[in-house]
């Protein structure tokens, strides 16, 4: 199985690249942000809980996020592989993901981290907010908080994958196609 973690700060292009990678490699795409937003739209209990965190730019608690991710992944018993987009976002989530992969007799193949400077992230997020209508992309204070949370709580999870020799940083600024080709080159090298 080919199991990818697509990592990076908010606005680094994870969703855009995930869509292209899914097409090329036929993987199941699991975006925790997308799953939360679907729950918010459907007004589920999980959606109501998640919204209270997402609107402030905070992380949804680990236990809730991990349980949700696992039950979504369990729906795909025959998957050729997964692309995890926006998960894990803490070292605790990374550890839980490893345990889950082991329970399926597989493992994460590579962690691809998109590198984008803060100024560019803010520009992209505000631009996306105009089109997507996502409330968390429209408020500069919430955007700043998401970037701070990334630096404080999420970036340290890189270390977890570095220790396993699975960390791979990729420049996330430039043409979408060039970034995609750089990601594919890393995937081929990790296969
Ligand atoms: P995203 O679409 O990946 O930018 O995620 C939107 C929001 O959903 C984040 O700002 C968090 O509030 C929440 N979220 C998404 N993924 C996770 C995760 N793995 N752990 C905790 N919160 C998450």
CSV table of N, CA and C in Angstrom, one decimal, residues 26-173:
chain,number,residue,atom,x,y,z
A,26,UNK,N,-4.6,6.8,-7.4
A,26,UNK,CA,-5.8,6.0,-7.1
A,26,UNK,C,-5.9,5.8,-5.6
A,27,UNK,N,-5.6,6.8,-4.8
A,27,UNK,CA,-5.6,6.6,-3.3
A,27,UNK,C,-7.0,7.1,-2.8
A,28,UNK,N,-7.3,6.7,-1.6
A,28,UNK,CA,-8.5,7.3,-0.9
A,28,UNK,C,-8.0,8.5,-0.1
A,29,UNK,N,-8.7,9.6,-0.4
A,29,UNK,CA,-8.3,10.9,0.2
A,29,UNK,C,-9.1,11.2,1.4
A,30,UNK,N,-8.4,11.3,2.5
A,30,UNK,CA,-9.1,11.6,3.8
A,30,UNK,C,-8.6,13.0,4.3
A,31,UNK,N,-9.5,14.0,4.2
A,31,UNK,CA,-9.1,15.3,4.7
A,31,UNK,C,-10.0,15.6,5.9
A,32,UNK,N,-9.3,15.7,7.1
A,32,UNK,CA,-10.1,15.9,8.3
A,32,UNK,C,-10.9,17.2,8.3
A,33,UNK,N,-10.3,18.3,7.7
A,33,UNK,CA,-11.0,19.5,7.5
A,33,UNK,C,-12.2,19.4,6.7
A,34,UNK,N,-12.2,18.6,5.6
A,34,UNK,CA,-13.3,18.4,4.8
A,34,UNK,C,-14.4,17.6,5.5
A,35,UNK,N,-14.0,16.6,6.3
A,35,UNK,CA,-15.0,15.8,7.0
A,35,UNK,C,-15.7,16.6,8.1
A,36,UNK,N,-14.9,17.5,8.8
A,36,UNK,CA,-15.5,18.4,9.8
A,36,UNK,C,-16.5,19.3,9.1
A,37,UNK,N,-16.1,19.9,7.9
A,37,UNK,CA,-17.0,20.8,7.3
A,37,UNK,C,-18.3,20.1,6.8
A,38,UNK,N,-18.2,18.9,6.4
A,38,UNK,CA,-19.4,18.1,5.9
A,38,UNK,C,-20.3,17.9,7.2
A,39,UNK,N,-19.7,17.7,8.3
A,39,UNK,CA,-20.5,17.5,9.5
A,39,UNK,C,-21.1,18.8,10.0
A,40,UNK,N,-20.4,19.9,9.8
A,40,UNK,CA,-21.0,21.2,10.1
A,40,UNK,C,-22.2,21.5,9.2
A,41,UNK,N,-22.0,21.2,8.0
A,41,UNK,CA,-23.1,21.4,7.0
A,41,UNK,C,-24.3,20.6,7.4
A,42,UNK,N,-24.1,19.3,7.8
A,42,UNK,CA,-25.1,18.4,8.1
A,42,UNK,C,-25.7,18.6,9.5
A,43,UNK,N,-25.1,19.6,10.2
A,43,UNK,CA,-25.5,19.9,11.6
A,43,UNK,C,-25.5,18.7,12.5
A,44,UNK,N,-24.5,17.9,12.4
A,44,UNK,CA,-24.4,16.7,13.3
A,44,UNK,C,-23.8,17.2,14.6
A,45,UNK,N,-23.9,16.3,15.7
A,45,UNK,CA,-23.3,16.7,17.0
A,45,UNK,C,-21.8,17.0,16.8
A,46,UNK,N,-21.1,16.1,16.0
A,46,UNK,CA,-19.7,16.3,15.8
A,46,UNK,C,-19.4,17.6,15.1
A,47,UNK,N,-20.3,18.0,14.1
A,47,UNK,CA,-20.2,19.2,13.4
A,47,UNK,C,-20.3,20.4,14.4
A,48,UNK,N,-21.2,20.3,15.3
A,48,UNK,CA,-21.4,21.5,16.2
A,48,UNK,C,-20.2,21.6,17.1
A,49,UNK,N,-19.7,20.5,17.6
A,49,UNK,CA,-18.5,20.5,18.4
A,49,UNK,C,-17.3,21.1,17.7
A,50,UNK,N,-17.1,20.5,16.5
A,50,UNK,CA,-16.0,21.0,15.6
A,50,UNK,C,-16.0,22.5,15.3
A,51,UNK,N,-17.2,23.0,15.0
A,51,UNK,CA,-17.4,24.4,14.7
A,51,UNK,C,-16.9,25.3,15.8
A,52,UNK,N,-17.1,24.9,17.0
A,52,UNK,CA,-16.7,25.8,18.1
A,52,UNK,C,-15.2,26.0,18.1
A,53,UNK,N,-14.5,25.0,17.6
A,53,UNK,CA,-13.0,25.1,17.6
A,53,UNK,C,-12.6,25.8,16.3
A,54,UNK,N,-13.1,25.3,15.2
A,54,UNK,CA,-12.7,25.8,13.8
A,54,UNK,C,-12.9,27.3,13.7
A,55,UNK,N,-14.0,27.8,14.2
A,55,UNK,CA,-14.3,29.2,14.0
A,55,UNK,C,-13.3,30.1,14.7
A,56,UNK,N,-12.6,29.5,15.7
A,56,UNK,CA,-11.6,30.3,16.5
A,56,UNK,C,-10.2,30.0,15.9
A,57,UNK,N,-10.1,29.1,15.0
A,57,UNK,CA,-8.8,28.7,14.5
A,57,UNK,C,-8.0,27.8,15.4
A,58,UNK,N,-8.7,27.1,16.3
A,58,UNK,CA,-8.1,26.1,17.2
A,58,UNK,C,-8.2,24.7,16.6
A,59,UNK,N,-7.4,23.8,17.2
A,59,UNK,CA,-7.5,22.4,16.7
A,59,UNK,C,-8.7,21.8,17.5
A,60,UNK,N,-9.4,20.9,16.8
A,60,UNK,CA,-10.4,20.1,17.4
A,60,UNK,C,-9.7,19.0,18.3
A,61,UNK,N,-10.2,18.7,19.5
A,61,UNK,CA,-9.4,17.8,20.3
A,61,UNK,C,-9.0,16.5,19.7
A,62,UNK,N,-7.8,16.0,20.1
A,62,UNK,CA,-7.2,14.8,19.5
A,62,UNK,C,-8.2,13.6,19.4
A,63,UNK,N,-8.8,13.3,20.6
A,63,UNK,CA,-9.6,12.1,20.7
A,63,UNK,C,-10.7,12.1,19.7
A,64,UNK,N,-11.4,13.2,19.6
A,64,UNK,CA,-12.5,13.4,18.6
A,64,UNK,C,-12.0,13.2,17.2
A,65,UNK,N,-10.9,13.8,16.9
A,65,UNK,CA,-10.4,13.8,15.5
A,65,UNK,C,-9.9,12.4,15.1
A,66,UNK,N,-9.2,11.8,16.1
A,66,UNK,CA,-8.7,10.5,15.8
A,66,UNK,C,-9.8,9.4,15.6
A,67,UNK,N,-10.8,9.5,16.5
A,67,UNK,CA,-11.9,8.6,16.3
A,67,UNK,C,-12.6,8.7,15.0
A,68,UNK,N,-12.8,10.0,14.6
A,68,UNK,CA,-13.5,10.3,13.3
A,68,UNK,C,-12.7,9.8,12.1
A,69,UNK,N,-11.4,10.0,12.2
A,69,UNK,CA,-10.5,9.6,11.1
A,69,UNK,C,-10.5,8.1,10.9
A,70,UNK,N,-10.4,7.4,12.1
A,70,UNK,CA,-10.4,5.9,12.0
A,70,UNK,C,-11.7,5.4,11.5
A,71,UNK,N,-12.8,6.0,11.9
A,71,UNK,CA,-14.1,5.4,11.4
A,71,UNK,C,-14.2,5.7,9.9
A,72,UNK,N,-13.7,6.8,9.4
A,72,UNK,CA,-13.8,7.1,8.0
A,72,UNK,C,-12.8,6.1,7.2
A,73,UNK,N,-11.7,5.9,7.7
A,73,UNK,CA,-10.7,5.0,7.1
A,73,UNK,C,-11.3,3.5,7.1
A,74,UNK,N,-12.0,3.2,8.2
A,74,UNK,CA,-12.5,1.8,8.2
A,74,UNK,C,-13.6,1.6,7.1
A,75,UNK,N,-14.1,2.6,6.6
A,75,UNK,CA,-15.1,2.5,5.5
A,75,UNK,C,-14.4,2.0,4.2
A,76,UNK,N,-13.1,2.0,4.2
A,76,UNK,CA,-12.4,1.7,2.9
A,76,UNK,C,-11.5,0.5,3.2
A,77,UNK,N,-12.1,-0.7,3.4
A,77,UNK,CA,-11.3,-1.9,3.6
A,77,UNK,C,-10.4,-2.3,2.5
A,78,UNK,N,-10.9,-1.9,1.2
A,78,UNK,CA,-10.2,-2.4,0.0
A,78,UNK,C,-9.2,-1.3,-0.5
A,79,UNK,N,-9.0,-0.2,0.2
A,79,UNK,CA,-8.2,0.9,-0.3
A,79,UNK,C,-6.8,0.4,-0.8
A,80,UNK,N,-6.4,1.0,-1.9
A,80,UNK,CA,-5.0,0.7,-2.4
A,80,UNK,C,-4.0,1.5,-1.6
A,81,UNK,N,-4.5,2.5,-0.9
A,81,UNK,CA,-3.7,3.3,-0.1
A,81,UNK,C,-4.4,4.6,0.3
A,82,UNK,N,-3.9,5.3,1.2
A,82,UNK,CA,-4.6,6.6,1.6
A,82,UNK,C,-3.7,7.8,1.4
A,83,UNK,N,-4.4,8.9,1.3
A,83,UNK,CA,-3.7,10.2,1.4
A,83,UNK,C,-4.3,10.9,2.6
A,84,UNK,N,-3.6,11.2,3.6
A,84,UNK,CA,-4.0,11.9,4.8
A,84,UNK,C,-3.7,13.3,4.6
A,85,UNK,N,-4.7,14.2,4.6
A,85,UNK,CA,-4.6,15.6,4.3
A,85,UNK,C,-5.1,16.4,5.5
A,86,UNK,N,-4.1,17.1,6.1
A,86,UNK,CA,-4.5,17.8,7.3
A,86,UNK,C,-4.6,17.0,8.6
A,87,UNK,N,-4.1,15.8,8.5
A,87,UNK,CA,-4.0,14.8,9.6
A,87,UNK,C,-2.7,14.0,9.4
A,88,UNK,N,-1.9,13.8,10.4
A,88,UNK,CA,-2.0,14.3,11.7
A,88,UNK,C,-1.6,15.8,11.9
A,89,UNK,N,-2.1,16.4,12.9
A,89,UNK,CA,-1.8,17.8,13.2
A,89,UNK,C,-1.1,17.9,14.6
A,90,UNK,N,-0.9,16.8,15.3
A,90,UNK,CA,-0.2,16.8,16.5
A,90,UNK,C,0.7,15.5,16.6
A,91,UNK,N,1.7,15.5,17.4
A,91,UNK,CA,2.5,14.3,17.5
A,91,UNK,C,1.6,13.1,18.1
A,92,UNK,N,0.7,13.5,19.0
A,92,UNK,CA,-0.2,12.4,19.5
A,92,UNK,C,-1.0,11.8,18.3
A,93,UNK,N,-1.5,12.6,17.4
A,93,UNK,CA,-2.3,12.1,16.3
A,93,UNK,C,-1.4,11.2,15.4
A,94,UNK,N,-0.1,11.7,15.2
A,94,UNK,CA,0.9,10.9,14.4
A,94,UNK,C,1.1,9.5,15.0
A,95,UNK,N,1.2,9.5,16.3
A,95,UNK,CA,1.3,8.2,17.0
A,95,UNK,C,0.1,7.3,16.8
A,96,UNK,N,-1.1,7.9,17.0
A,96,UNK,CA,-2.3,7.2,16.8
A,96,UNK,C,-2.4,6.7,15.4
A,97,UNK,N,-2.0,7.5,14.4
A,97,UNK,CA,-2.1,7.0,13.0
A,97,UNK,C,-1.2,5.8,12.8
A,98,UNK,N,0.0,5.9,13.3
A,98,UNK,CA,0.9,4.7,13.2
A,98,UNK,C,0.3,3.5,13.7
A,99,UNK,N,-0.4,3.6,14.9
A,99,UNK,CA,-1.0,2.4,15.5
A,99,UNK,C,-2.1,1.9,14.6
A,100,UNK,N,-2.9,2.8,14.0
A,100,UNK,CA,-4.0,2.4,13.2
A,100,UNK,C,-3.4,1.7,11.9
A,101,UNK,N,-2.4,2.3,11.3
A,101,UNK,CA,-1.8,1.7,10.1
A,101,UNK,C,-1.3,0.3,10.5
A,102,UNK,N,-0.6,0.1,11.6
A,102,UNK,CA,-0.2,-1.2,12.0
A,102,UNK,C,-1.3,-2.2,12.2
A,103,UNK,N,-2.4,-1.7,12.7
A,103,UNK,CA,-3.6,-2.6,12.9
A,103,UNK,C,-4.1,-3.1,11.5
A,104,UNK,N,-3.8,-2.3,10.5
A,104,UNK,CA,-4.2,-2.7,9.1
A,104,UNK,C,-3.0,-3.4,8.4
A,105,UNK,N,-2.0,-3.8,9.1
A,105,UNK,CA,-0.8,-4.4,8.5
A,105,UNK,C,-0.2,-3.6,7.5
A,106,UNK,N,-0.1,-2.3,7.7
A,106,UNK,CA,0.5,-1.4,6.7
A,106,UNK,C,1.2,-0.3,7.5
A,107,UNK,N,1.7,0.7,6.8
A,107,UNK,CA,2.5,1.8,7.4
A,107,UNK,C,2.4,3.1,6.6
A,108,UNK,N,2.7,4.2,7.1
A,108,UNK,CA,2.9,5.4,6.3
A,108,UNK,C,4.2,5.3,5.5
A,109,UNK,N,4.0,5.6,4.2
A,109,UNK,CA,5.2,5.4,3.3
A,109,UNK,C,6.1,6.6,3.4
A,110,UNK,N,5.5,7.8,3.3
A,110,UNK,CA,6.3,9.1,3.4
A,110,UNK,C,5.4,10.2,3.9
A,111,UNK,N,6.0,11.2,4.5
A,111,UNK,CA,5.3,12.4,5.0
A,111,UNK,C,5.9,13.5,4.1
A,112,UNK,N,5.0,14.1,3.3
A,112,UNK,CA,5.4,15.2,2.4
A,112,UNK,C,4.9,16.5,3.0
A,113,UNK,N,5.9,17.4,3.3
A,113,UNK,CA,5.6,18.6,4.0
A,113,UNK,C,5.8,19.8,3.0
A,114,UNK,N,4.7,20.5,2.8
A,114,UNK,CA,4.8,21.7,1.8
A,114,UNK,C,5.3,22.9,2.6
A,115,UNK,N,6.3,23.5,2.1
A,115,UNK,CA,6.9,24.6,2.8
A,115,UNK,C,6.6,25.9,2.1
A,116,UNK,N,5.9,26.8,2.8
A,116,UNK,CA,5.4,28.1,2.3
A,116,UNK,C,5.6,29.2,3.3
A,117,UNK,N,6.1,30.3,2.9
A,117,UNK,CA,6.4,31.4,3.9
A,117,UNK,C,5.1,32.0,4.4
A,118,UNK,N,5.1,32.6,5.6
A,118,UNK,CA,3.9,33.1,6.3
A,118,UNK,C,3.2,34.2,5.5
A,119,UNK,N,3.9,35.1,4.9
A,119,UNK,CA,3.3,36.2,4.1
A,119,UNK,C,2.4,35.6,3.0
A,120,UNK,N,3.0,34.6,2.3
A,120,UNK,CA,2.3,33.9,1.2
A,120,UNK,C,1.1,33.2,1.7
A,121,UNK,N,1.2,32.5,2.8
A,121,UNK,CA,0.0,31.8,3.4
A,121,UNK,C,-1.1,32.7,3.6
A,122,UNK,N,-0.8,33.9,4.3
A,122,UNK,CA,-1.9,34.8,4.6
A,122,UNK,C,-2.6,35.4,3.3
A,123,UNK,N,-1.7,35.6,2.3
A,123,UNK,CA,-2.3,36.1,1.1
A,123,UNK,C,-3.2,35.1,0.4
A,124,UNK,N,-2.8,33.8,0.4
A,124,UNK,CA,-3.6,32.8,-0.2
A,124,UNK,C,-4.9,32.5,0.6
A,125,UNK,N,-4.8,32.5,1.9
A,125,UNK,CA,-6.0,32.2,2.7
A,125,UNK,C,-7.0,33.3,2.5
A,126,UNK,N,-6.6,34.6,2.5
A,126,UNK,CA,-7.6,35.6,2.3
A,126,UNK,C,-8.2,35.6,1.0
A,127,UNK,N,-7.4,35.2,0.0
A,127,UNK,CA,-7.9,35.1,-1.4
A,127,UNK,C,-8.9,33.9,-1.5
A,128,UNK,N,-8.6,32.8,-0.9
A,128,UNK,CA,-9.5,31.6,-0.8
A,128,UNK,C,-10.8,32.0,-0.1
A,129,UNK,N,-10.7,32.8,1.0
A,129,UNK,CA,-11.9,33.1,1.7
A,129,UNK,C,-12.9,33.9,0.9
A,130,UNK,N,-12.4,34.6,-0.1
A,130,UNK,CA,-13.4,35.4,-0.9
A,130,UNK,C,-14.2,34.4,-1.8
A,131,UNK,N,-13.6,33.3,-2.2
A,131,UNK,CA,-14.2,32.4,-3.1
A,131,UNK,C,-15.0,31.3,-2.4
A,132,UNK,N,-14.3,30.7,-1.3
A,132,UNK,CA,-14.9,29.5,-0.7
A,132,UNK,C,-16.0,29.8,0.3
A,133,UNK,N,-16.0,31.1,0.9
A,133,UNK,CA,-17.0,31.4,1.9
A,133,UNK,C,-16.6,30.8,3.2
A,134,UNK,N,-15.5,30.1,3.4
A,134,UNK,CA,-15.1,29.6,4.6
A,134,UNK,C,-14.8,30.7,5.6
A,135,UNK,N,-15.6,30.7,6.8
A,135,UNK,CA,-15.4,31.8,7.7
A,135,UNK,C,-14.0,31.9,8.3
A,136,UNK,N,-13.3,30.7,8.4
A,136,UNK,CA,-12.0,30.7,9.0
A,136,UNK,C,-10.9,31.3,8.1
A,137,UNK,N,-11.3,31.5,6.8
A,137,UNK,CA,-10.4,32.1,5.8
A,137,UNK,C,-10.7,33.5,5.6
A,138,UNK,N,-11.6,34.1,6.4
A,138,UNK,CA,-12.0,35.5,6.1
A,138,UNK,C,-11.5,36.5,7.2
A,139,UNK,N,-11.2,35.9,8.3
A,139,UNK,CA,-10.9,36.8,9.4
A,139,UNK,C,-9.3,36.7,9.7
A,140,UNK,N,-8.6,37.9,9.5
A,140,UNK,CA,-7.2,37.9,9.7
A,140,UNK,C,-6.7,37.4,11.1
A,141,UNK,N,-7.5,37.6,12.1
A,141,UNK,CA,-7.1,37.2,13.5
A,141,UNK,C,-7.2,35.6,13.5
A,142,UNK,N,-8.2,35.1,12.9
A,142,UNK,CA,-8.3,33.6,12.9
A,142,UNK,C,-7.2,33.0,12.1
A,143,UNK,N,-6.9,33.6,11.0
A,143,UNK,CA,-5.8,33.1,10.1
A,143,UNK,C,-4.5,33.1,10.9
A,144,UNK,N,-4.2,34.2,11.6
A,144,UNK,CA,-3.0,34.3,12.3
A,144,UNK,C,-3.0,33.2,13.4
A,145,UNK,N,-4.1,33.0,14.1
A,145,UNK,CA,-4.2,32.0,15.1
A,145,UNK,C,-3.9,30.6,14.5
A,146,UNK,N,-4.4,30.3,13.3
A,146,UNK,CA,-4.2,29.0,12.7
A,146,UNK,C,-2.7,28.8,12.4
A,147,UNK,N,-2.1,29.9,11.9
A,147,UNK,CA,-0.7,29.8,11.6
A,147,UNK,C,0.1,29.6,12.9
A,148,UNK,N,-0.2,30.3,14.0
A,148,UNK,CA,0.5,30.1,15.3
A,148,UNK,C,0.3,28.7,15.8
A,149,UNK,N,-1.0,28.2,15.7
A,149,UNK,CA,-1.2,26.9,16.2
A,149,UNK,C,-0.4,25.9,15.4
A,150,UNK,N,-0.3,26.1,14.1
A,150,UNK,CA,0.5,25.2,13.3
A,150,UNK,C,1.9,25.2,13.8
A,151,UNK,N,2.5,26.4,14.0
A,151,UNK,CA,3.9,26.5,14.4
A,151,UNK,C,4.1,25.8,15.8
A,152,UNK,N,3.2,26.0,16.7
A,152,UNK,CA,3.3,25.6,18.0
A,152,UNK,C,3.0,24.1,18.2
A,153,UNK,N,1.9,23.6,17.6
A,153,UNK,CA,1.4,22.3,17.9
A,153,UNK,C,1.6,21.3,16.8
A,154,UNK,N,1.6,21.8,15.5
A,154,UNK,CA,1.6,20.8,14.4
A,154,UNK,C,3.0,20.6,13.9
A,155,UNK,N,3.8,21.7,13.7
A,155,UNK,CA,5.1,21.6,13.1
A,155,UNK,C,6.0,20.5,13.9
A,156,UNK,N,5.9,20.5,15.2
A,156,UNK,CA,6.7,19.5,15.9
A,156,UNK,C,6.5,18.0,15.5
A,157,UNK,N,5.3,17.7,14.9
A,157,UNK,CA,5.1,16.4,14.4
A,157,UNK,C,6.0,15.9,13.3
A,158,UNK,N,6.7,16.9,12.7
A,158,UNK,CA,7.7,16.6,11.6
A,158,UNK,C,8.8,15.7,12.3
A,159,UNK,N,9.1,16.0,13.5
A,159,UNK,CA,10.2,15.3,14.2
A,159,UNK,C,9.9,13.8,14.3
A,160,UNK,N,8.6,13.5,14.5
A,160,UNK,CA,8.1,12.1,14.6
A,160,UNK,C,8.5,11.3,13.3
A,161,UNK,N,8.3,12.0,12.2
A,161,UNK,CA,8.5,11.3,10.9
A,161,UNK,C,10.0,11.4,10.5
A,162,UNK,N,10.7,12.4,11.0
A,162,UNK,CA,12.2,12.5,10.7
A,162,UNK,C,12.8,11.3,11.4
A,163,UNK,N,12.4,11.0,12.6
A,163,UNK,CA,13.0,9.9,13.3
A,163,UNK,C,12.8,8.6,12.6
A,164,UNK,N,11.8,8.5,11.8
A,164,UNK,CA,11.5,7.3,11.1
A,164,UNK,C,12.0,7.3,9.6
A,165,UNK,N,12.8,8.4,9.4
A,165,UNK,CA,13.3,8.6,8.0
A,165,UNK,C,12.2,8.8,7.0
A,166,UNK,N,11.1,9.3,7.4
A,166,UNK,CA,10.0,9.5,6.4
A,166,UNK,C,9.6,10.9,6.1
A,167,UNK,N,10.3,11.8,6.7
A,167,UNK,CA,10.0,13.2,6.5
A,167,UNK,C,10.6,13.7,5.2
A,168,UNK,N,9.8,14.5,4.4
A,168,UNK,CA,10.3,15.0,3.1
A,168,UNK,C,9.8,16.4,2.9
A,169,UNK,N,10.6,17.4,2.9
A,169,UNK,CA,10.1,18.7,2.7
A,169,UNK,C,10.1,19.1,1.2
A,170,UNK,N,9.1,19.8,0.8
A,170,UNK,CA,9.0,20.2,-0.6
A,170,UNK,C,8.6,21.7,-0.7
A,171,UNK,N,9.3,22.4,-1.5
A,171,UNK,CA,8.9,23.8,-1.7
A,171,UNK,C,7.5,24.0,-2.2
A,172,UNK,N,6.7,24.7,-1.5
A,172,UNK,CA,5.3,24.8,-1.9
A,172,UNK,C,4.9,26.1,-2.5
A,173,UNK,N,6.0,26.9,-2.9
A,173,UNK,CA,5.7,28.1,-3.6
A,173,UNK,C,6.1,27.9,-5.1
